[in-house]
CSV table of C-alpha atoms in Angstrom, one decimal:
chain,number,residue,atom,x,y,z
Z,1,MET,CA,117.1,81.6,116.9
Z,2,GLU,CA,118.7,84.9,118.0
Z,3,VAL,CA,115.6,86.0,119.8
Z,4,PHE,CA,115.5,82.6,121.6
Z,5,LEU,CA,119.2,83.0,122.7
Z,6,ILE,CA,118.7,86.5,124.0
Z,7,ARG,CA,115.7,85.4,126.1
Z,8,VAL,CA,117.6,82.4,127.4
Z,9,LEU,CA,120.6,84.6,128.4
Z,10,GLN,CA,118.4,87.1,130.2
Z,11,PHE,CA,116.5,84.3,132.0
Z,12,MET,CA,119.7,82.5,133.0
Z,13,LEU,CA,121.4,85.8,134.2
Z,14,ALA,CA,118.3,86.8,136.3
Z,15,ILE,CA,117.9,83.3,137.8
Z,16,SER,CA,121.6,83.0,138.6
Z,17,LEU,CA,121.6,86.3,140.4
Z,18,LEU,CA,118.4,85.5,142.3
Z,19,VAL,CA,119.6,82.0,143.4
Z,20,LEU,CA,123.0,83.4,144.4
Z,21,LEU,CA,121.5,86.1,146.6
Z,22,HIS,CA,118.8,83.8,148.0
Z,23,GLU,CA,121.3,81.2,149.1
Z,24,GLY,CA,123.6,84.0,150.2
Z,25,GLY,CA,120.8,85.0,152.7
Z,26,HIS,CA,120.9,81.5,154.2
Z,27,PHE,CA,124.7,81.6,154.1
Z,28,PHE,CA,125.0,85.0,155.9
Z,29,PHE,CA,122.8,84.0,158.9
Z,30,SER,CA,124.5,80.6,159.1
Z,31,LYS,CA,127.9,82.2,159.4
Z,32,LEU,CA,126.6,84.8,161.7
Z,33,PHE,CA,125.5,82.2,164.2
Z,34,GLY,CA,128.5,79.9,163.7
Z,35,VAL,CA,126.8,77.2,161.7
Z,36,ARG,CA,128.9,75.3,159.2
Z,37,VAL,CA,127.9,75.4,155.6
Z,38,GLU,CA,129.3,72.4,153.8
Z,39,LYS,CA,128.3,73.3,150.2
Z,40,PHE,CA,127.2,76.5,148.5
Z,41,TYR,CA,125.9,75.9,145.0
Z,42,ILE,CA,124.2,77.7,142.2
Z,43,PHE,CA,122.1,75.1,140.4
Z,44,PHE,CA,122.0,71.5,141.4
Z,45,ASP,CA,125.1,69.2,141.1
Z,46,TRP,CA,123.3,65.9,140.9
Z,47,LYS,CA,126.0,63.3,140.0
Z,48,PHE,CA,128.5,66.0,138.9
Z,49,SER,CA,129.2,69.8,138.9
Z,50,LEU,CA,130.4,72.1,136.2
Z,51,PHE,CA,132.7,73.9,138.6
Z,52,LYS,CA,133.7,73.7,142.2
Z,53,PHE,CA,136.5,74.8,144.6
Z,54,LYS,CA,137.1,74.8,148.3
Z,55,PRO,CA,139.3,77.6,149.7
Z,56,LYS,CA,142.1,76.7,152.0
Z,57,ASN,CA,141.1,76.4,155.7
Z,58,SER,CA,137.4,76.7,154.7
Z,59,ASP,CA,134.6,74.3,155.6
Z,60,THR,CA,132.6,75.3,152.5
Z,61,GLU,CA,132.8,73.9,149.0
Z,62,TYR,CA,131.6,76.5,146.4
Z,63,GLY,CA,130.3,75.4,143.0
Z,64,ILE,CA,128.0,75.6,140.0
Z,65,GLY,CA,125.8,72.6,139.2
Z,66,TRP,CA,124.6,71.6,135.8
Z,67,LEU,CA,120.8,71.4,136.6
Z,68,PRO,CA,119.3,74.9,136.5
Z,69,LEU,CA,116.4,74.2,138.9
Z,70,GLY,CA,117.6,76.4,141.7
Z,71,GLY,CA,120.5,76.2,144.1
Z,72,TYR,CA,121.3,75.2,147.7
Z,73,CYS,CA,123.3,75.6,150.9
Z,74,LYS,CA,124.1,72.3,152.5
Z,75,ILE,CA,124.0,73.3,156.2
Z,76,SER,CA,125.5,70.9,158.7
Z,77,GLY,CA,123.0,69.2,161.0
Z,78,MET,CA,119.9,70.0,159.0
Z,79,ILE,CA,117.4,67.7,157.1
Z,80,ASP,CA,117.2,69.3,153.7
Z,81,GLU,CA,117.0,68.3,150.0
Z,82,SER,CA,120.3,66.5,150.2
Z,83,PHE,CA,118.5,63.8,152.5
Z,84,ASP,CA,121.8,63.3,154.3
Z,85,THR,CA,120.4,61.0,157.1
Z,86,GLU,CA,123.8,59.6,158.0
Z,87,GLN,CA,125.0,62.9,159.4
Z,88,MET,CA,121.8,63.1,161.6
Z,89,LYS,CA,122.7,59.8,163.3
Z,90,GLN,CA,126.0,61.2,164.6
Z,91,PRO,CA,126.3,63.1,168.0
Z,92,VAL,CA,125.2,66.7,167.8
Z,93,GLN,CA,128.2,69.1,167.2
Z,94,PRO,CA,128.2,72.8,168.4
Z,95,TRP,CA,128.6,74.1,164.8
Z,96,GLU,CA,125.5,72.3,163.5
Z,97,PHE,CA,122.1,73.8,162.7
Z,98,ARG,CA,120.3,71.5,165.1
Z,99,ALA,CA,122.5,72.6,168.0
Z,100,LYS,CA,121.4,76.2,167.7
Z,101,PRO,CA,118.4,77.8,169.5
Z,102,ALA,CA,115.1,77.9,167.5
Z,103,TRP,CA,115.2,81.7,166.9
Z,104,GLN,CA,118.6,81.4,165.2
Z,105,ARG,CA,117.5,78.5,163.1
Z,106,LEU,CA,114.4,80.6,162.1
Z,107,LEU,CA,116.5,83.5,160.9
Z,108,ILE,CA,118.7,81.1,159.0
Z,109,MET,CA,115.7,79.7,157.2
Z,110,ILE,CA,114.0,83.0,156.4
Z,111,GLY,CA,117.3,84.6,155.3
Z,112,GLY,CA,116.9,83.7,151.6
Z,113,VAL,CA,113.3,84.9,151.4
Z,114,LEU,CA,114.2,88.1,153.2
Z,115,VAL,CA,117.1,88.8,150.7
Z,116,ASN,CA,114.8,88.2,147.7
Z,117,PHE,CA,112.1,90.4,149.0
Z,118,LEU,CA,114.4,93.3,149.9
Z,119,LEU,CA,116.2,92.9,146.6
Z,120,ALA,CA,112.9,93.2,144.7
Z,121,LEU,CA,112.1,96.4,146.6
Z,122,PHE,CA,115.6,97.8,145.9
Z,123,ILE,CA,115.4,97.0,142.2
Z,124,TYR,CA,112.0,98.6,141.8
Z,125,GLY,CA,113.2,101.7,143.6
Z,126,GLN,CA,116.3,101.9,141.3
Z,127,ILE,CA,114.1,101.4,138.2
Z,128,LEU,CA,112.0,104.4,139.3
Z,129,PHE,CA,115.1,106.4,140.1
Z,130,TRP,CA,116.8,105.8,136.7
Z,131,TRP,CA,113.9,105.5,134.3
Z,132,GLY,CA,111.0,107.0,136.2
Z,133,ASP,CA,107.4,105.8,135.8
Z,134,THR,CA,106.2,106.2,132.3
Z,135,TYR,CA,102.6,105.3,131.4
Z,136,ILE,CA,99.5,106.4,129.5
Z,137,PRO,CA,96.7,107.5,131.9
Z,138,VAL,CA,93.5,105.5,131.1
Z,139,LYS,CA,91.4,108.7,131.5
Z,140,ASP,CA,93.4,110.2,128.6
Z,141,MET,CA,92.5,107.4,126.2
Z,142,THR,CA,89.9,109.5,124.5
Z,143,LEU,CA,89.0,106.9,122.0
Z,144,GLY,CA,87.8,104.8,124.9
Z,145,MET,CA,87.7,101.0,125.2
Z,146,LYS,CA,86.5,98.0,123.3
Z,147,PHE,CA,84.4,95.6,125.4
Z,148,ASN,CA,83.4,91.9,124.9
Z,149,GLU,CA,79.9,90.6,125.2
Z,150,GLU,CA,80.2,89.9,128.9
Z,151,ALA,CA,81.3,93.4,129.6
Z,152,LYS,CA,78.4,94.8,127.5
Z,153,SER,CA,75.9,92.7,129.5
Z,154,TYR,CA,76.9,94.8,132.6
Z,155,GLY,CA,76.2,98.0,130.7
Z,156,PHE,CA,79.6,98.9,129.1
Z,157,LYS,CA,79.6,100.2,125.5
Z,158,ASP,CA,82.4,100.5,123.0
Z,159,GLY,CA,84.0,103.9,123.3
Z,160,ASP,CA,83.4,104.3,127.0
Z,161,ILE,CA,86.3,106.1,128.7
Z,162,LEU,CA,87.2,104.4,132.0
Z,163,ILE,CA,87.8,106.8,135.0
Z,164,GLY,CA,87.9,104.6,138.1
Z,165,THR,CA,86.1,102.4,140.6
Z,166,ASP,CA,84.5,102.9,144.0
Z,167,ALA,CA,88.0,102.1,145.4
Z,168,ARG,CA,90.3,104.3,143.3
Z,169,ALA,CA,91.0,106.0,140.0
Z,170,PHE,CA,92.5,103.9,137.2
Z,171,LYS,CA,96.2,104.6,136.5
Z,172,ASP,CA,97.2,102.8,133.3
Z,173,PHE,CA,96.0,99.9,131.2
Z,174,SER,CA,97.5,96.9,133.0
Z,175,ALA,CA,96.5,93.8,135.0
Z,176,ASP,CA,95.7,96.2,137.9
Z,177,LEU,CA,92.9,97.7,135.8
Z,178,TYR,CA,91.3,94.2,135.3
Z,179,ARG,CA,91.8,93.5,139.0
Z,180,ASP,CA,90.1,96.7,140.0
Z,181,ILE,CA,87.2,96.1,137.7
Z,182,SER,CA,86.8,92.5,139.0
Z,183,GLU,CA,86.6,93.7,142.6
Z,184,ALA,CA,84.5,96.8,141.9
Z,185,LYS,CA,80.9,97.4,142.9
Z,186,ARG,CA,80.9,100.5,140.7
Z,187,VAL,CA,82.9,101.7,137.7
Z,188,ASP,CA,82.9,105.4,136.7
Z,189,ILE,CA,83.1,106.2,133.0
Z,190,LEU,CA,82.6,109.0,130.5
Z,191,ARG,CA,80.2,108.3,127.7
Z,192,ASP,CA,79.7,110.9,125.0
Z,193,GLY,CA,81.2,113.4,127.4
Z,194,LYS,CA,78.8,112.6,130.2
Z,195,ALA,CA,79.9,111.1,133.6
Z,196,MET,CA,78.1,107.8,134.3
Z,197,SER,CA,78.5,104.9,136.7
Z,198,ILE,CA,78.0,101.2,136.0
Z,199,ALA,CA,77.1,98.8,138.8
Z,200,LEU,CA,79.1,95.5,139.0
Z,201,PRO,CA,78.8,92.5,141.4
Z,202,GLY,CA,82.3,93.0,142.9
Z,203,ASP,CA,83.4,89.4,142.4
Z,204,LEU,CA,84.1,88.9,138.7
Z,205,ASN,CA,86.6,86.1,137.8
Z,206,LEU,CA,89.8,87.9,136.9
Z,207,LEU,CA,91.3,85.0,135.1
Z,208,ASN,CA,88.3,84.6,132.9
Z,209,MET,CA,88.2,88.3,132.2
Z,210,ILE,CA,91.8,88.2,130.9
Z,211,LYS,CA,91.7,84.9,129.1
Z,212,ALA,CA,88.4,85.5,127.3
Z,213,ASP,CA,88.7,85.8,123.6
Z,214,PRO,CA,88.2,88.7,123.1
Z,215,SER,CA,89.2,89.8,126.6
Z,216,PHE,CA,86.8,91.8,128.9
Z,217,VAL,CA,88.2,95.2,127.9
Z,218,ARG,CA,90.9,96.5,125.6
Z,219,PRO,CA,91.9,100.0,124.5
Z,220,LEU,CA,90.0,100.9,121.3
Z,221,LEU,CA,92.4,101.3,118.4
Z,222,PRO,CA,91.2,102.8,115.1
Z,223,ALA,CA,91.2,100.5,112.1
Z,224,ARG,CA,93.7,102.8,110.4
Z,225,VAL,CA,96.7,101.5,108.5
Z,226,ASP,CA,99.8,103.0,110.0
Z,227,SER,CA,102.3,101.0,107.8
Z,228,VAL,CA,102.2,98.1,105.3
Z,229,MET,CA,104.6,95.2,105.2
Z,230,ALA,CA,106.5,94.8,102.0
Z,231,GLY,CA,105.2,91.8,99.9
Z,232,SER,CA,102.2,91.3,102.2
Z,233,PRO,CA,98.6,90.6,101.1
Z,234,ALA,CA,97.8,94.2,102.1
Z,235,GLU,CA,100.4,95.6,99.8
Z,236,LYS,CA,99.3,93.3,96.9
Z,237,ALA,CA,95.7,94.5,97.4
Z,238,GLY,CA,96.7,98.2,97.1
Z,239,ILE,CA,96.2,99.1,100.8
Z,240,LYS,CA,98.3,102.1,101.7
Z,241,ALA,CA,99.3,103.9,104.9
Z,242,GLY,CA,96.5,106.2,106.0
Z,243,ASP,CA,93.7,103.9,104.7
Z,244,HIS,CA,91.0,102.6,107.0
Z,245,ILE,CA,89.6,99.1,107.0
Z,246,LEU,CA,85.9,99.6,106.6
Z,247,ALA,CA,84.5,96.1,106.3
Z,248,LEU,CA,85.5,92.4,106.2
Z,249,ASN,CA,83.4,89.9,104.3
Z,250,GLY,CA,80.4,92.3,104.5
Z,251,ALA,CA,80.7,92.9,108.3
Z,252,PRO,CA,81.4,96.6,109.2
Z,253,VAL,CA,84.7,97.2,111.0
Z,254,ASP,CA,84.6,100.0,113.6
Z,255,SER,CA,88.0,99.5,115.0
Z,256,TYR,CA,91.2,97.5,114.7
Z,257,ASN,CA,90.0,95.4,117.6
Z,258,GLU,CA,86.9,94.4,115.6
Z,259,PHE,CA,89.0,93.6,112.6
Z,260,VAL,CA,91.3,91.3,114.7
Z,261,ASP,CA,88.2,89.6,116.2
Z,262,LEU,CA,86.6,89.0,112.8
Z,263,LEU,CA,89.8,87.4,111.5
Z,264,GLY,CA,90.1,85.2,114.6
Z,265,ARG,CA,86.7,83.7,113.8
Z,266,ARG,CA,88.2,82.2,110.7
Z,267,GLU,CA,90.7,80.1,112.7
Z,268,ASP,CA,88.1,77.3,113.1
Z,269,MET,CA,87.7,77.1,109.3
Z,270,LEU,CA,91.4,76.9,108.9
Z,271,LEU,CA,91.8,74.2,111.5
Z,272,THR,CA,89.2,72.0,109.9
Z,273,ALA,CA,90.7,72.5,106.4
Z,274,GLN,CA,91.3,69.1,104.8
Z,275,THR,CA,93.1,70.1,101.6
Z,276,PRO,CA,95.2,73.0,100.3
Z,277,ALA,CA,92.1,74.3,98.5
Z,278,ASP,CA,90.2,74.3,101.8
Z,279,SER,CA,93.0,76.2,103.4
Z,280,VAL,CA,93.0,78.9,100.7
Z,281,LYS,CA,89.3,79.2,100.9
Z,282,ALA,CA,89.5,79.7,104.7
Z,283,ARG,CA,92.1,82.4,104.1
Z,284,THR,CA,90.3,84.2,101.4
Z,285,VAL,CA,88.4,87.3,102.5
Z,286,VAL,CA,86.8,90.4,100.9
Z,287,ILE,CA,88.2,93.7,102.3
Z,288,VAL,CA,86.7,97.1,101.9
Z,289,TYR,CA,89.2,99.9,102.6
Z,290,GLY,CA,89.6,103.5,101.9
Z,291,SER,CA,89.4,107.0,103.2
Z,292,ALA,CA,86.9,109.8,103.7
Z,293,ASP,CA,86.3,110.3,100.0
Z,294,ARG,CA,86.8,106.8,98.6
Z,295,ALA,CA,86.1,103.1,99.3
Z,296,ASP,CA,87.8,100.2,97.4
Z,297,THR,CA,87.1,96.5,97.5
Z,298,ALA,CA,89.7,93.7,97.2
Z,299,THR,CA,89.6,89.9,97.5
Z,300,VAL,CA,92.7,88.9,99.5
Z,301,VAL,CA,94.3,85.6,100.5
Z,302,LEU,CA,95.6,86.0,104.0
Z,303,THR,CA,98.9,84.5,105.2
Z,304,PRO,CA,98.8,81.0,106.8
Z,305,GLU,CA,98.8,82.9,110.2
Z,306,LEU,CA,95.6,84.8,109.0
Z,307,LYS,CA,97.5,88.1,108.7
Z,308,LEU,CA,96.8,90.9,106.3
Z,309,GLY,CA,100.2,92.4,106.7
Z,310,PHE,CA,99.7,95.9,108.1
Z,311,PHE,CA,100.3,97.7,111.4
Z,312,ALA,CA,97.7,99.7,113.2
Z,313,PRO,CA,98.8,102.8,115.3
Z,314,SER,CA,100.1,101.9,118.8
Z,315,LEU,CA,98.9,103.4,122.0
Z,316,ALA,CA,102.1,105.4,122.3
Z,317,ALA,CA,101.4,106.9,118.8
Z,318,LEU,CA,97.8,107.8,119.7
Z,319,TYR,CA,98.4,109.3,123.2
Z,320,GLN,CA,101.0,111.3,125.0
Z,321,PRO,CA,102.6,109.2,127.8
Z,322,THR,CA,103.1,110.7,131.3
Z,323,THR,CA,106.4,110.3,133.1
Z,324,VAL,CA,106.8,110.7,136.8
Z,325,GLU,CA,110.4,111.2,137.9
Z,326,TYR,CA,111.8,110.4,141.3
Z,327,SER,CA,114.9,111.6,143.2
Z,328,PHE,CA,117.0,108.9,144.9
Z,329,LEU,CA,115.3,109.5,148.3
Z,330,GLU,CA,111.8,109.5,146.7
Z,331,SER,CA,112.5,106.3,144.9
Z,332,ILE,CA,113.0,104.3,148.1
Z,333,PRO,CA,109.4,104.6,149.4
Z,334,ALA,CA,108.0,104.5,145.9
Z,335,GLY,CA,109.9,101.3,145.2
Z,336,VAL,CA,108.6,99.8,148.4
Z,337,LYS,CA,105.0,100.8,147.5
Z,338,TYR,CA,105.4,99.4,144.0
Z,339,GLY,CA,106.9,96.1,145.2
Z,340,TRP,CA,104.3,95.7,147.8
Z,341,ASN,CA,101.5,96.2,145.2
Z,342,VAL,CA,103.1,93.5,143.0
Z,343,LEU,CA,103.3,91.1,145.9
Z,344,SER,CA,99.7,91.7,147.1
Z,345,SER,CA,98.4,91.3,143.6
Z,346,TYR,CA,100.3,88.1,143.1
Z,347,VAL,CA,99.1,86.6,146.4
Z,348,ASP,CA,95.5,87.6,145.6
Z,349,ASP,CA,95.8,85.9,142.2
Z,350,MET,CA,96.9,82.6,143.8
Z,351,LYS,CA,93.3,81.6,144.5
Z,352,TYR,CA,92.9,81.0,140.7
Z,353,VAL,CA,95.7,78.3,140.8
Z,354,PHE,CA,93.3,75.9,142.4
Z,355,THR,CA,90.8,76.1,139.6
Z,356,ALA,CA,90.8,74.1,136.3
Z,357,GLU,CA,91.7,77.2,134.2
Z,358,GLY,CA,94.2,78.3,136.8
Z,359,ALA,CA,96.0,75.0,136.6
Z,360,LYS,CA,96.1,75.3,132.8
Z,361,SER,CA,97.7,78.8,133.2
Z,362,LEU,CA,100.6,77.5,135.2
Z,363,GLY,CA,103.9,78.0,133.2
Z,364,GLY,CA,107.3,76.5,133.5
Z,365,PHE,CA,110.7,77.7,132.3
Z,366,GLY,CA,109.5,78.4,128.8
Z,367,ALA,CA,106.6,80.6,130.0
Z,368,ILE,CA,108.9,82.5,132.3
Z,369,GLY,CA,111.6,82.9,129.7
Z,370,SER,CA,109.1,84.3,127.2
Z,371,LEU,CA,108.3,87.1,129.6
Z,372,PHE,CA,111.7,88.6,128.8
Z,373,PRO,CA,111.9,90.9,125.7
Z,374,PRO,CA,113.1,89.6,122.4
Z,375,MET,CA,116.0,92.2,122.4
Z,376,TRP,CA,118.3,93.1,125.3
Z,377,ASP,CA,116.5,95.8,127.3
Z,378,TRP,CA,118.0,96.7,130.7
Z,379,TYR,CA,114.8,98.3,131.9
Z,380,MET,CA,112.7,95.2,131.2
Z,381,PHE,CA,115.5,92.9,132.4
Z,382,TRP,CA,115.6,94.5,135.8
Z,383,LYS,CA,111.8,94.8,136.0
Z,384,MET,CA,111.4,91.0,135.3
Z,385,THR,CA,114.3,90.2,137.7
Z,386,ALA,CA,112.5,92.1,140.5
Z,387,PHE,CA,109.2,90.4,139.6
Z,388,LEU,CA,110.9,86.9,139.7
Z,389,SER,CA,112.5,87.9,143.0
Z,390,ILE,CA,109.1,88.6,144.5
Z,391,ILE,CA,107.7,85.3,143.2
Z,392,LEU,CA,110.8,83.4,144.5
Z,393,ALA,CA,110.3,85.0,148.0
Z,394,PHE,CA,106.6,84.2,148.1
Z,395,MET,CA,106.9,80.7,146.8
Z,396,ASN,CA,109.7,79.8,149.1
Z,397,ILE,CA,107.8,81.0,152.2
Z,398,LEU,CA,104.8,78.7,151.4
Z,399,PRO,CA,104.4,76.2,154.3
Z,400,ILE,CA,105.4,73.2,152.0
Z,401,PRO,CA,108.0,70.8,153.3
Z,402,ALA,CA,111.3,71.0,151.3
Z,403,LEU,CA,110.7,74.8,151.0
Z,404,ASP,CA,112.0,77.4,153.4
Z,405,GLY,CA,108.4,77.9,154.5
Z,406,GLY,CA,108.0,74.3,155.5
Z,407,HIS,CA,111.1,74.5,157.8
Z,408,VAL,CA,109.7,77.8,159.2
Z,409,LEU,CA,106.4,76.1,160.0
Z,410,PHE,CA,108.1,73.3,161.9
Z,411,LEU,CA,110.3,75.8,163.8
Z,412,LEU,CA,107.3,77.9,164.8
Z,413,TYR,CA,105.7,74.7,166.0
Z,414,GLU,CA,108.8,74.0,168.1
Z,415,MET,CA,108.9,77.5,169.5
Z,416,ILE,CA,105.3,77.4,170.5
Z,417,THR,CA,105.1,73.8,171.9
Z,418,ARG,CA,108.7,73.6,173.1
Z,419,ARG,CA,108.9,70.2,171.3
Z,420,LYS,CA,110.9,69.3,168.2
Z,421,PRO,CA,109.3,67.2,165.5
Z,422,SER,CA,111.0,63.8,165.3
Z,423,GLU,CA,113.8,63.3,162.7
Z,424,THR,CA,111.7,60.5,161.1
Z,425,PHE,CA,108.8,62.9,160.7
Z,426,MET,CA,111.0,65.6,159.2
Z,427,ILE,CA,112.6,63.2,156.7
Z,428,ARG,CA,109.2,61.9,155.5
Z,429,ALA,CA,107.9,65.5,155.3
Z,430,GLU,CA,110.9,66.4,153.2
Z,431,TYR,CA,110.2,63.6,150.8
Z,432,VAL,CA,106.5,64.6,150.5
Z,433,GLY,CA,107.3,68.2,149.9
Z,434,PHE,CA,110.0,67.3,147.4
Z,435,GLY,CA,107.4,65.1,145.6
Z,436,ILE,CA,104.9,68.0,145.5
Z,437,LEU,CA,107.5,70.4,144.0
Z,438,ILE,CA,108.5,67.9,141.3
Z,439,LEU,CA,104.8,67.4,140.5
Z,440,LEU,CA,104.2,71.1,140.2
Z,441,MET,CA,107.3,71.5,138.0
Z,442,VAL,CA,106.2,68.7,135.7
Z,443,VAL,CA,102.7,70.1,135.3
Z,444,ALA,CA,104.0,73.7,134.7
Z,445,ASN,CA,106.5,72.6,132.1
Z,446,LEU,CA,104.0,70.2,130.5
Z,447,ASN,CA,101.7,73.1,130.0
Z,448,ASP,CA,104.5,74.9,128.2
Z,449,ILE,CA,104.9,72.0,125.8
Z,450,LEU,CA,101.1,71.7,125.2
Z,451,ARG,CA,101.0,75.5,124.5
Z,452,TRP,CA,103.9,75.1,122.0
Z,453,LEU,CA,102.0,72.2,120.3
Z,454,GLY,CA,98.8,74.3,120.2
Z,455,TYR,CA,96.8,72.2,122.6
Z,456,LEU,CA,96.6,75.0,125.3
Z,457,SER,CA,95.9,78.7,124.7
């Protein structure tokens, strides 16, 4: 419960900050051009609000709604999510949005996106300034990688050390490494100390590479016991720190990755178990473990989650991390470069949303909240906040009615053709766009529920 609350608090704090500044962007340009803002709300106040106040001699009511699905500025003389059509029937007033020239209305509409994008770049820069950039270079992972069958069909072998592609050298083991491999025509490796290259088609499906079980590539971890959990099946079997897992049910184990894969194959047996006896049978395995001068065998009943109860060494324990530090001035362009890379990668990955697997990968509030760490970590909090700010900026600029990008699209049409879309058209478009957003939200959050129930992986 404590972990859940910590994640909820981090998520709510990040979203509140991003919504406040996003709407603040619209508010700033509205006030700059003399447009009246009737309401400024964090979260939606459908039917009622948690808090509201209106300063003396102010045209704006400020408040906090109860529905945490975003926020809004109600700008006078504008067709938006409030669907206030009565106001649009009145004569145009000089303080209204519709009374202003198109270029001013355009800046008002992109104000929120602009603030979110600049905020993300600023946060990334400050992260680099305060914490630096710490990572384990892929080329230093001397144990190499563990590959799945698809990767091996292209010529990779377990233990290969990845160096780079025809485009650039690999930095760290992250989604960028998968992306680089998916787009590569050539991958450079070290195999048994010799430099080699592997030819690839250049158009591998990134989503399939990551979601495959096992995934396309993972850092190879030795099947060495780093520590044993008290009361676990491993402790009961006599397995101690420093031992190696040598075999599982007669199958040789060459790495911790292989051990995990072999255990995973028993999930089908466990899922089809009809009785408690069937469950125990599915969880019963024969383990061979030991060291250089001994090998012991034990029959073990795994936990209901198919865990033996030991920890393998982490990457940080196996390899020395590299830290690049930045001065304040150096952090500014570095943050811009980092943020731009995040944005371009996110945009590139959007093509997978329109596939069956991509639709299943959509996540709602639960998926986003789970990205935050289970304990309060300011580094990860700010990194996730910057990432969400990038996403919010990109999603809002999409040319969908009801989003900022939809309004921008119609404004650009007006500026090019010198003709305004009719109010009837704008109202209908707003309804359509709002319907699309509700549908996407339902699908994304339904996916979260199905994952929680075990129907989606």
